[in-house]
Tab-separated table of C-alpha atoms and ligand atoms in Angstrom:
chain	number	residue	atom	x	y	z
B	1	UNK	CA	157.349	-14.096	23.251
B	2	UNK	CA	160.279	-14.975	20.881
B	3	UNK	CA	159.349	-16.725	17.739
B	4	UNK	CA	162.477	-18.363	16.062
B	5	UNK	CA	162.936	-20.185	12.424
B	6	UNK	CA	166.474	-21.009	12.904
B	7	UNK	CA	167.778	-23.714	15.102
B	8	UNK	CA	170.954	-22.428	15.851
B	9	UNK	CA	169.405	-19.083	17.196
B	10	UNK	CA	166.682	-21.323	19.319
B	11	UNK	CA	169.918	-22.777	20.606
B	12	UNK	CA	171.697	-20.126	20.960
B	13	UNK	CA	168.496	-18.377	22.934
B	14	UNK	CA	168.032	-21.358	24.846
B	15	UNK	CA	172.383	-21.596	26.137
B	16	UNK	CA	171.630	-17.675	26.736
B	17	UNK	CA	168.799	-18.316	29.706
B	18	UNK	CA	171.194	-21.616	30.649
B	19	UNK	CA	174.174	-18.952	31.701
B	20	UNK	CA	171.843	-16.700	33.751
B	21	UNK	CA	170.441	-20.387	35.759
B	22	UNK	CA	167.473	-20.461	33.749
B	23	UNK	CA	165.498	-23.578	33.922
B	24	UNK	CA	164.313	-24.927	30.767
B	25	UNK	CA	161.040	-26.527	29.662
B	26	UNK	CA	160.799	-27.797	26.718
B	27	UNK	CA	157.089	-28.742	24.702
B	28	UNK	CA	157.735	-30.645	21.439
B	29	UNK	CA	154.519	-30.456	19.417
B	30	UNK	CA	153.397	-30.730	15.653
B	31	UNK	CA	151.121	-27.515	16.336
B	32	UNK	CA	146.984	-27.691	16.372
B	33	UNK	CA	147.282	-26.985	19.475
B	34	UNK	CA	144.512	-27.843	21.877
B	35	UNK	CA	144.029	-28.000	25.667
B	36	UNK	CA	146.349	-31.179	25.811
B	37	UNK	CA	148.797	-29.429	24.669
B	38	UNK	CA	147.577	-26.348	26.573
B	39	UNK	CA	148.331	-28.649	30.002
B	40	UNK	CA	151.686	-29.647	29.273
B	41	UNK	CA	152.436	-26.029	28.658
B	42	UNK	CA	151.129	-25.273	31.934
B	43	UNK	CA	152.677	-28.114	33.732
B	44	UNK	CA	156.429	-26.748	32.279
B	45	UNK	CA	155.132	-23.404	33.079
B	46	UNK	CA	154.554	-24.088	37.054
B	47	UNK	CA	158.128	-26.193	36.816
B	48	UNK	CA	160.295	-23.909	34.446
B	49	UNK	CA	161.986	-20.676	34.186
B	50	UNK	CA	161.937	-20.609	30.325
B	51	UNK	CA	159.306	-22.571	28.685
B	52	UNK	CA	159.981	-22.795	25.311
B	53	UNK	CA	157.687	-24.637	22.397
B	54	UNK	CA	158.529	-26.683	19.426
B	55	UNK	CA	156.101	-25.967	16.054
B	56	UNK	CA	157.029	-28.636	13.816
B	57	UNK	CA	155.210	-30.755	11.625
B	58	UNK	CA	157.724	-33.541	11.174
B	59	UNK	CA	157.372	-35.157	7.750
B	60	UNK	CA	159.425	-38.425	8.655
B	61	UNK	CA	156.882	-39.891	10.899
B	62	UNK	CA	153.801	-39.990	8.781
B	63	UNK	CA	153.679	-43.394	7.297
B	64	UNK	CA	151.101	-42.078	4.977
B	65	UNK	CA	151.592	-38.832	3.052
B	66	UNK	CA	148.236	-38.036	2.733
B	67	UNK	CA	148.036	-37.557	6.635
B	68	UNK	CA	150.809	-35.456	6.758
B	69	UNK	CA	149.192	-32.827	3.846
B	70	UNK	CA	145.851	-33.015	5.810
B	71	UNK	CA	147.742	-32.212	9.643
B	72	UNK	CA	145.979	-29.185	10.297
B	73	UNK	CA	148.757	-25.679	10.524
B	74	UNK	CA	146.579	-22.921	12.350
B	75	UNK	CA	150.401	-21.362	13.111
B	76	UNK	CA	148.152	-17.831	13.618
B	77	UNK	CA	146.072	-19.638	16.873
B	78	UNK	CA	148.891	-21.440	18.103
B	79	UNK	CA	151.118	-19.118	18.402
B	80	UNK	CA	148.092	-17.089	20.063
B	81	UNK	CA	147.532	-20.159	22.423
B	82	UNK	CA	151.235	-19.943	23.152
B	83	UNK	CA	151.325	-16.403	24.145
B	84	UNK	CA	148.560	-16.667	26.464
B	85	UNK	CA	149.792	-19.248	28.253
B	86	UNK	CA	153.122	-16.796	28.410
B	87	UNK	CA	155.270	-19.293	26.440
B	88	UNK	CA	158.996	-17.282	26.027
B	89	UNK	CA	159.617	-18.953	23.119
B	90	UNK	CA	158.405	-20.838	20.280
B	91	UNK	CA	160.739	-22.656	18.035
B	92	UNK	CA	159.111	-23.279	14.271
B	93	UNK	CA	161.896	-24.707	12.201
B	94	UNK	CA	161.238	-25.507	8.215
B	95	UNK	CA	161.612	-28.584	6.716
B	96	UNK	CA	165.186	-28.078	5.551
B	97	UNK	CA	166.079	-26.485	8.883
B	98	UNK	CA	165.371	-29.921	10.489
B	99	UNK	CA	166.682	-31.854	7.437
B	100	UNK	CA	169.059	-30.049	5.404
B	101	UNK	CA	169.270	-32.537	3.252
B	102	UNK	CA	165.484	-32.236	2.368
B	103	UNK	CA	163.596	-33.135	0.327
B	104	UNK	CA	166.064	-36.100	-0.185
B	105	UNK	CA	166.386	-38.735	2.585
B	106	UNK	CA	168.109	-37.552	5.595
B	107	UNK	CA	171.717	-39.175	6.012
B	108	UNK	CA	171.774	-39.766	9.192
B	109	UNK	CA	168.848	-41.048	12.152
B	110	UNK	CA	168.044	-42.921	14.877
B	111	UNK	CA	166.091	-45.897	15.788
B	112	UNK	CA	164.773	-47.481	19.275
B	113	UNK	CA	164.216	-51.250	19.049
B	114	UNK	CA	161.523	-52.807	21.116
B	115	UNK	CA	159.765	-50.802	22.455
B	116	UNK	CA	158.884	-49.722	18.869
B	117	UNK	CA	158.587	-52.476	17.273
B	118	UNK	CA	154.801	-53.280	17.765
B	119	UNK	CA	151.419	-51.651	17.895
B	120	UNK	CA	151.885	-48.389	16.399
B	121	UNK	CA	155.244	-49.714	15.235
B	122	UNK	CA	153.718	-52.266	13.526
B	123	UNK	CA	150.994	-50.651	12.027
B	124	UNK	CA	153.079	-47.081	11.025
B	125	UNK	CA	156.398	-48.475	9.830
B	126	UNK	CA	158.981	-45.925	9.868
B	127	UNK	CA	156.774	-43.850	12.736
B	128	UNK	CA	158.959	-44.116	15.364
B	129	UNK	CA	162.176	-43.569	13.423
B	130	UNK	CA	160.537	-40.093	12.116
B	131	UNK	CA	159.668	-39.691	15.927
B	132	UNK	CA	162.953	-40.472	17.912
B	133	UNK	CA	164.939	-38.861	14.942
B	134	UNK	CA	163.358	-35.479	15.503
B	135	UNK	CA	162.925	-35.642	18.561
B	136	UNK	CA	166.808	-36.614	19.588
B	137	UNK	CA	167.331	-32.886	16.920
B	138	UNK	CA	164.924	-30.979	19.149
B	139	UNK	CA	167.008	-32.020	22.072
B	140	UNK	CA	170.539	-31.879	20.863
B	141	UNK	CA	169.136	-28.051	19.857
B	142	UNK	CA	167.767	-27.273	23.069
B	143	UNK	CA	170.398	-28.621	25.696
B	144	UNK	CA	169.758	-29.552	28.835
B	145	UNK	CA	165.950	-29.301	29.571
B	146	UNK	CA	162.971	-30.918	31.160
B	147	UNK	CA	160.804	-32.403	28.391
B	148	UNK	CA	156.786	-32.551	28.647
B	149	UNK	CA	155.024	-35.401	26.469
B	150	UNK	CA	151.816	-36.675	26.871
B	151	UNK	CA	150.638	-40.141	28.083
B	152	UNK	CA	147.951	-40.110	25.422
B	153	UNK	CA	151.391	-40.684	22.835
B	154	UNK	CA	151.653	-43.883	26.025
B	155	UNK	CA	154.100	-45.497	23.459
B	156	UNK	CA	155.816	-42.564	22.052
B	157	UNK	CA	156.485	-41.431	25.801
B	158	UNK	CA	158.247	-44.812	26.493
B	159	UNK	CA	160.332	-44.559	23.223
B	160	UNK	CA	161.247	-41.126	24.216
B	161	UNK	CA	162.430	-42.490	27.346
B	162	UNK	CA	164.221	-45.385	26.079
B	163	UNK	CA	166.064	-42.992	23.883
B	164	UNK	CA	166.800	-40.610	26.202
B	165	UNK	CA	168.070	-43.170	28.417
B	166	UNK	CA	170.341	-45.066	25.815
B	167	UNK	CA	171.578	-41.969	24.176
B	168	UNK	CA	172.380	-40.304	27.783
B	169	UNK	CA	170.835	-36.892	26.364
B	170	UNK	CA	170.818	-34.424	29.673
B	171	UNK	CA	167.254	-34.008	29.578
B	172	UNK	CA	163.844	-35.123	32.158
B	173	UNK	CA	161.159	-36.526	30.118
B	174	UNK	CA	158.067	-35.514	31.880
B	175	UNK	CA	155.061	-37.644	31.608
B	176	UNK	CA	151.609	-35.399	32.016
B	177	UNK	CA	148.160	-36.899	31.358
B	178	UNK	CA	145.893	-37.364	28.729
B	179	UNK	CA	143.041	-34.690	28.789
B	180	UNK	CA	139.747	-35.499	27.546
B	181	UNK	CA	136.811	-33.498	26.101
B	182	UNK	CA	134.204	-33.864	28.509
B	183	UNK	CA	132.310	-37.205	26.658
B	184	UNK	CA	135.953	-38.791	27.552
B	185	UNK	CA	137.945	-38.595	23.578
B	186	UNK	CA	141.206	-37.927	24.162
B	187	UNK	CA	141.918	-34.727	22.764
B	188	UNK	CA	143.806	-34.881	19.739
B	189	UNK	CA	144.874	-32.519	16.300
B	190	UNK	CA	142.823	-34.961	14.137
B	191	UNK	CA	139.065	-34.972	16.247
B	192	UNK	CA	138.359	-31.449	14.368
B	193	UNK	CA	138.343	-33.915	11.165
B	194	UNK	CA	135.485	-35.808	12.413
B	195	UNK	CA	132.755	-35.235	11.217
B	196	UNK	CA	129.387	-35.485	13.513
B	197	UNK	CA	128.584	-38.991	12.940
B	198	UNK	CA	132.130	-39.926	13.234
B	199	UNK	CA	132.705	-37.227	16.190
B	200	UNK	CA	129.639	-39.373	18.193
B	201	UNK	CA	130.968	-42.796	17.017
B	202	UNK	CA	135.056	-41.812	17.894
B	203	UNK	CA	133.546	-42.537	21.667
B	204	UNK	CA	133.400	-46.230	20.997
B	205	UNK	CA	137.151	-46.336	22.019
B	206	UNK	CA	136.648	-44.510	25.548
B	207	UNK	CA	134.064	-47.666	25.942
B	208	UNK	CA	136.352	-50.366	25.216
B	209	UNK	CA	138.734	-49.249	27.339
B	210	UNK	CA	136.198	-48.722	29.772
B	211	UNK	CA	135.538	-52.819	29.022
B	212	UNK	CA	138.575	-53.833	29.660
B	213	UNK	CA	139.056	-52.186	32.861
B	214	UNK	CA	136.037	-53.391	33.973
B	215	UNK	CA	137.429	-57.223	32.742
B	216	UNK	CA	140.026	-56.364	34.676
B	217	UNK	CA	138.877	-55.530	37.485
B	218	UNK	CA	136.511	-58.174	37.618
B	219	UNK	CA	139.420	-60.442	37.720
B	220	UNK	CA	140.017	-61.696	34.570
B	221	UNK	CA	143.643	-62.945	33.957
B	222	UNK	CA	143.722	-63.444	30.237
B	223	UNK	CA	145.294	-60.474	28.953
B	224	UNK	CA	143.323	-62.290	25.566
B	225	UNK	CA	139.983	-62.369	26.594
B	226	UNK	CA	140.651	-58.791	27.748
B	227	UNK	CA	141.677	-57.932	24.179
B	228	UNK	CA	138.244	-60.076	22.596
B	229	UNK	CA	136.210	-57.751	25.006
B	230	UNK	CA	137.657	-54.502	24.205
B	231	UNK	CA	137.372	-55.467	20.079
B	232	UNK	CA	133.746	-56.514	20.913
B	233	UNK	CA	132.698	-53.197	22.036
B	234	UNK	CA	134.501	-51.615	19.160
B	235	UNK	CA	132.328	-54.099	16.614
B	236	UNK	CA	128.956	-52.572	17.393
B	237	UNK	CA	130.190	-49.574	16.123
B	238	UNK	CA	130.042	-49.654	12.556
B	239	UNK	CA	131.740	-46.492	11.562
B	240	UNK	CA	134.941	-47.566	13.497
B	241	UNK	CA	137.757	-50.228	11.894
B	242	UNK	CA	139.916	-51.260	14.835
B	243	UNK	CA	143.560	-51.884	14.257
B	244	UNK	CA	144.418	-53.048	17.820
B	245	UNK	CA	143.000	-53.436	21.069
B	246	UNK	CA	145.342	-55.281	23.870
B	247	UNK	CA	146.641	-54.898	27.864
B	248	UNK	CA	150.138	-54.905	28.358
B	249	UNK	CA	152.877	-54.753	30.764
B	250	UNK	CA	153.658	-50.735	31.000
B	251	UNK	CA	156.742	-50.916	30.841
B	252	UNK	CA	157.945	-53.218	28.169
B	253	UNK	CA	154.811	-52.982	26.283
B	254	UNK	CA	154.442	-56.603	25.946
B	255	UNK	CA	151.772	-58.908	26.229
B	256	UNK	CA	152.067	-60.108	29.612
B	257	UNK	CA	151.235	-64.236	29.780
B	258	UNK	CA	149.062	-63.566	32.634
B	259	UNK	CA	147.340	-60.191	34.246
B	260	UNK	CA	148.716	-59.826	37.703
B	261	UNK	CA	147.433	-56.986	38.986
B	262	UNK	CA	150.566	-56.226	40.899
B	263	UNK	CA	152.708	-55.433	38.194
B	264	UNK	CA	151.682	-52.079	36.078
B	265	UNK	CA	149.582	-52.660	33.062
B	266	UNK	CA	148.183	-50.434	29.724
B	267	UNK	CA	145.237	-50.544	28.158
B	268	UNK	CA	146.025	-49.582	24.007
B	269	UNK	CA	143.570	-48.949	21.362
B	270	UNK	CA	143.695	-47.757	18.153
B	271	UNK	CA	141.398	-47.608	15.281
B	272	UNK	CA	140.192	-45.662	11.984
B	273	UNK	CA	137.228	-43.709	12.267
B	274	UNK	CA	136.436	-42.724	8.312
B	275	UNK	CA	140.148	-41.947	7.457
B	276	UNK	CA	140.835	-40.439	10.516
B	277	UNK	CA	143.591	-42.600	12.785
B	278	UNK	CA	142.380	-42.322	16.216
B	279	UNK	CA	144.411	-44.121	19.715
B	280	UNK	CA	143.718	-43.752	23.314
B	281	UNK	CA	145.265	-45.606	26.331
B	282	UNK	CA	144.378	-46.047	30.059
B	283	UNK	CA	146.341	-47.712	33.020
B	284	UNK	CA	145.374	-50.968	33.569
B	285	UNK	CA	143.715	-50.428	36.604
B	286	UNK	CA	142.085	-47.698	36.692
B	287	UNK	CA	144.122	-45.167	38.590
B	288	UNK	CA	143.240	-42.091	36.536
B	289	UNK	CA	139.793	-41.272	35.980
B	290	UNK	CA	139.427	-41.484	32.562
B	291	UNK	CA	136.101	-42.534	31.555
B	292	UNK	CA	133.719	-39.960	31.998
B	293	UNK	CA	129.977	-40.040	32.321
B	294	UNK	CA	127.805	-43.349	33.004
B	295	UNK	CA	131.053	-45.528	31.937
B	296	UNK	CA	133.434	-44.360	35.032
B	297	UNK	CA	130.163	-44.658	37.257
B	298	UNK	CA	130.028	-48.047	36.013
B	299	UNK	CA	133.497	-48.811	36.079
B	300	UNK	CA	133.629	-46.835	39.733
B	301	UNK	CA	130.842	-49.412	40.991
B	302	UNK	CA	132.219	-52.467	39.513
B	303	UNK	CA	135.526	-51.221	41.634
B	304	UNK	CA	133.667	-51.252	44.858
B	305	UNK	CA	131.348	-54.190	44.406
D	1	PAF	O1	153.553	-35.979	19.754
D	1	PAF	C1	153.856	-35.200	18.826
D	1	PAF	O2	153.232	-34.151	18.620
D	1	PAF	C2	155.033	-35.549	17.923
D	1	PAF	O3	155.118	-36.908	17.723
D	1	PAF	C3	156.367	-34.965	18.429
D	1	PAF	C4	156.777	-35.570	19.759
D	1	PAF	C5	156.268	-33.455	18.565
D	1	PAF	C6	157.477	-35.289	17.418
D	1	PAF	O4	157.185	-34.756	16.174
């Protein structure tokens, strides 16, 4: 496994494997890695020639700078993690690699408008400008490639797209699912700073969603009263401040006026547990199973009945 600082030798590696027919998988990650990102490596493993991941934790899309100084960097276990799961390379730029201009401002970006514009948009201005800016640099290093992202990111995955889309940049975005620890959290870098209580009350958002779902599928049409029951469940749990809870269209991200269950819809939550940022997503109805325990048996039941 090659480990490589400078982007123009990732690029250069990467345009090397390109001449010999070499398919390229690409996994863009901010490190911590965990068994999310442990099944997207796997997924561009089974598709891929070259698999090749990105170690960077990008300071332009923390809204807060106190998050980005906590992001956990175990670089020692990822790059572990990576080699067991026979990742060829591994691509950990610095800060001034990405920007040279750092730490000043970078002079130049990019932006995706709306699609970004609300939920996590609205609640972590800037986010998505860090996220499609750095992402559009790890692509116009790497080349041509299939990309893996995670639907647990739902609304980073459908900026990505958009961007890749509007900017014509020759690579597949792969979408792979959101894995769960076995009580149904969404894996993430930031559970390990839960602490117990937290840990135990950071389920509260698998339940809402779970609510809604079950709204859902019980035929409700108002994507509003959907909403009101998903921020109910969240209320009983006092360690957890919501910041959103909603169904939209899955595609535009948009409230739809009504819930017609022929047209694809998301489930979004996201909320503070303590000062860790926590958000989770489902599909509308119910396709994956991703509420685990008594809530999918629930949810499963209310399906049949
Ligand atoms: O999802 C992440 O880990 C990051 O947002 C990404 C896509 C690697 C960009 O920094």
């Amino acid at each position: 496994m090659k480990v490589i600082e400078s982007p123009s030798e990732f690029a250069a590696e990467l345009d090397n494997s390109r001449v010999s027919g070499a398919r390229i998988g690409l996994v863009p990650t901010m490190g911590a890695l965990h068994d999310g990102h442990r099944s997207l490596i796997a997924r561009a493993r089974s598709e891929c020639d070259v698999v090749a991941v990105t170690i960077f934790v990008n300071p332009t899309q923390f809204d807060d700078p106190s998050d980005h100084e906590r992001y956990a960097r175990p670089i020692r276990e990822d790059l572990a993690l990576c080699d067991n799961e026979r990742v060829d390379v591994v691509f950990t730029p610095s800060e001034r690699g990405m920007y040279p201009n750092w730490p000043s401002e970078p002079s130049a970006g990019m932006w995706v408008k709306g699609l970004a514009d609300d939920w996590e948009g609205h609640w972590r201005p800037g986010h998505f400008g860090g996220v499609a800016t750095v992402v559009a640099k790890l692509f116009a290093t790497s080349g041509r490639c299939r990309a893996y992202f995670g639907e647990k990111d739902f609304q980073q995955l459908a900026v990505v797209r958009e961007m890749v889309a509007e900017m014509l940049f020759p690579v597949d975005v792969v979408a792979c699912p959101t894995v769960r620890e076995p009580d149904g959290l969404a894996m993430s870098s930031r559970n390990s700073r839960l602490s117990p209580s937290e840990r135990e009350a950071a389920r509260v958002l698998n339940r809402a969603l779970a609510a809604g779902v079950r709204a859902i599928r019980d035929g409700c049409t108002n994507p509003f009263e959907v909403s009101s029951i998903m921020s109910d469940t969240v209320r009983d749990e006092a360690l957890v401040d919501l910041e959103y809870a909603c169904v939209v269209d899955a595609r535009s991200l948009s409230v739809p006026h009504e819930l017609d269950r022929t047209s694809p819809l998301r489930l979004l939550i996201a909320a503070r547990v303590g000062d860790v940022r926590l958000i989770d997503n489902c599909d509308g109805m119910f396709d994956e199973e991703i509420v685990l325990n008594d809530e999918r048996t629930k949810v499963a039941r209310c399906a049949a009945g």
